[in-house]
Amino acid sequence: MSDNETNTVSDPLFIEEFTELIRRTAATICAEQPDIPEPEELSDLDSFSMVQVVLDLENALGVKVLEQLEGFGGRTFRELAELIEELAHREDASAALVAAVKERIAEDSVDTAR
């Protein structure tokens, strides 16, 4: 396996944490909308909620995702996490993404503790 291939291998723990962050983001956004149930998976989101989730992630994490979603057929939060990680990797921004996700998780933990 070449170094380049090694660098594309996802850290399963990071993907798990990122997936949970995306799930919580979606739940928060849906909770703000009347008559929208908490989503179990990405496929439960309507298009408006999906765009809101993606825009929130873009703003919080400093990644551009929305333009890259054309053709994305993922149905789970994990698939979205993997896609965003791959996009960051292509832009040589994996370390920045990991740092931003961990910072957002830490911020959410502080907010939850209050």
XYZ file of C-alpha atoms in Angstrom:
114
model
C 0.000 0.000 0.000
C 1.438 3.402 -0.949
C 1.642 6.361 1.439
C -1.153 8.071 -0.473
C -3.454 5.081 -0.015
C -2.591 4.905 3.673
C -3.565 8.539 4.130
C -7.068 7.904 2.789
C -7.874 5.246 5.380
C -10.423 6.664 7.810
C -9.917 6.606 11.543
C -12.980 4.615 12.672
C -13.179 6.437 16.019
C -13.126 9.836 14.301
C -15.833 8.741 11.836
C -17.942 7.493 14.756
C -17.576 10.812 16.621
C -18.216 12.816 13.445
C -21.297 10.710 12.651
C -22.697 11.429 16.111
C -21.985 15.155 15.680
C -23.909 15.144 12.391
C -26.777 13.220 14.018
C -26.986 15.750 16.885
C -26.839 18.651 14.436
C -29.738 17.169 12.467
C -31.745 16.516 15.640
C -31.236 20.109 16.796
C -32.287 21.545 13.450
C -35.357 19.316 13.232
C -36.352 20.182 16.816
C -36.545 23.851 15.766
C -39.110 23.065 13.046
C -42.752 22.349 13.821
C -44.022 18.866 13.009
C -40.583 17.499 12.034
C -39.658 14.345 13.963
C -36.114 13.643 15.128
C -34.338 11.840 12.292
C -33.000 8.341 12.809
C -30.859 8.591 9.681
C -29.987 11.033 6.923
C -32.713 9.566 4.726
C -35.320 10.830 7.238
C -34.486 14.467 6.451
C -36.488 16.463 3.952
C -34.454 18.498 1.458
C -34.833 21.740 3.441
C -33.539 20.115 6.645
C -30.709 18.426 4.757
C -29.527 21.760 3.366
C -29.736 23.335 6.838
C -27.648 20.512 8.329
C -25.021 20.805 5.602
C -24.845 24.606 5.906
C -24.498 24.338 9.681
C -21.643 21.857 9.259
C -19.977 24.063 6.648
C -20.117 27.072 8.974
C -19.007 25.193 12.076
C -16.261 23.140 10.480
C -14.969 25.378 7.727
C -15.607 22.869 4.946
C -17.476 23.262 1.684
C -19.865 20.387 1.129
C -23.094 21.569 -0.459
C -21.632 22.014 -3.945
C -20.171 18.492 -3.754
C -23.424 16.716 -2.895
C -24.588 16.299 -6.485
C -24.813 12.576 -7.079
C -24.431 11.733 -3.374
C -26.757 8.842 -2.678
C -25.880 8.232 0.948
C -28.733 7.423 3.292
C -26.909 7.447 6.635
C -25.206 10.035 8.787
C -22.078 7.881 8.624
C -22.021 8.055 4.822
C -22.201 11.845 5.033
C -19.363 11.886 7.584
C -17.265 9.693 5.289
C -18.004 11.931 2.298
C -17.024 15.094 4.173
C -13.839 13.435 5.391
C -12.991 12.400 1.828
C -13.644 15.942 0.552
C -11.364 17.352 3.261
C -8.696 14.801 2.377
C -8.820 15.825 -1.293
C -8.257 19.435 -0.218
C -5.402 18.463 2.151
C -7.594 19.687 4.984
C -8.046 16.471 6.973
C -6.157 17.735 10.030
C -8.203 20.953 10.056
C -11.439 18.947 9.789
C -10.479 16.651 12.662
C -9.545 19.652 14.819
C -12.799 21.466 13.976
C -14.929 18.387 14.725
C -13.192 17.817 18.058
C -13.608 21.509 18.946
C -17.327 21.394 18.096
C -17.770 18.222 20.174
C -16.007 19.910 23.107
C -18.203 23.019 22.738
C -21.327 20.856 22.634
C -20.179 19.042 25.789
C -19.746 22.343 27.634
C -23.183 23.546 26.460
C -24.776 20.274 27.574
C -23.119 20.474 30.999
C -24.650 23.924 31.675
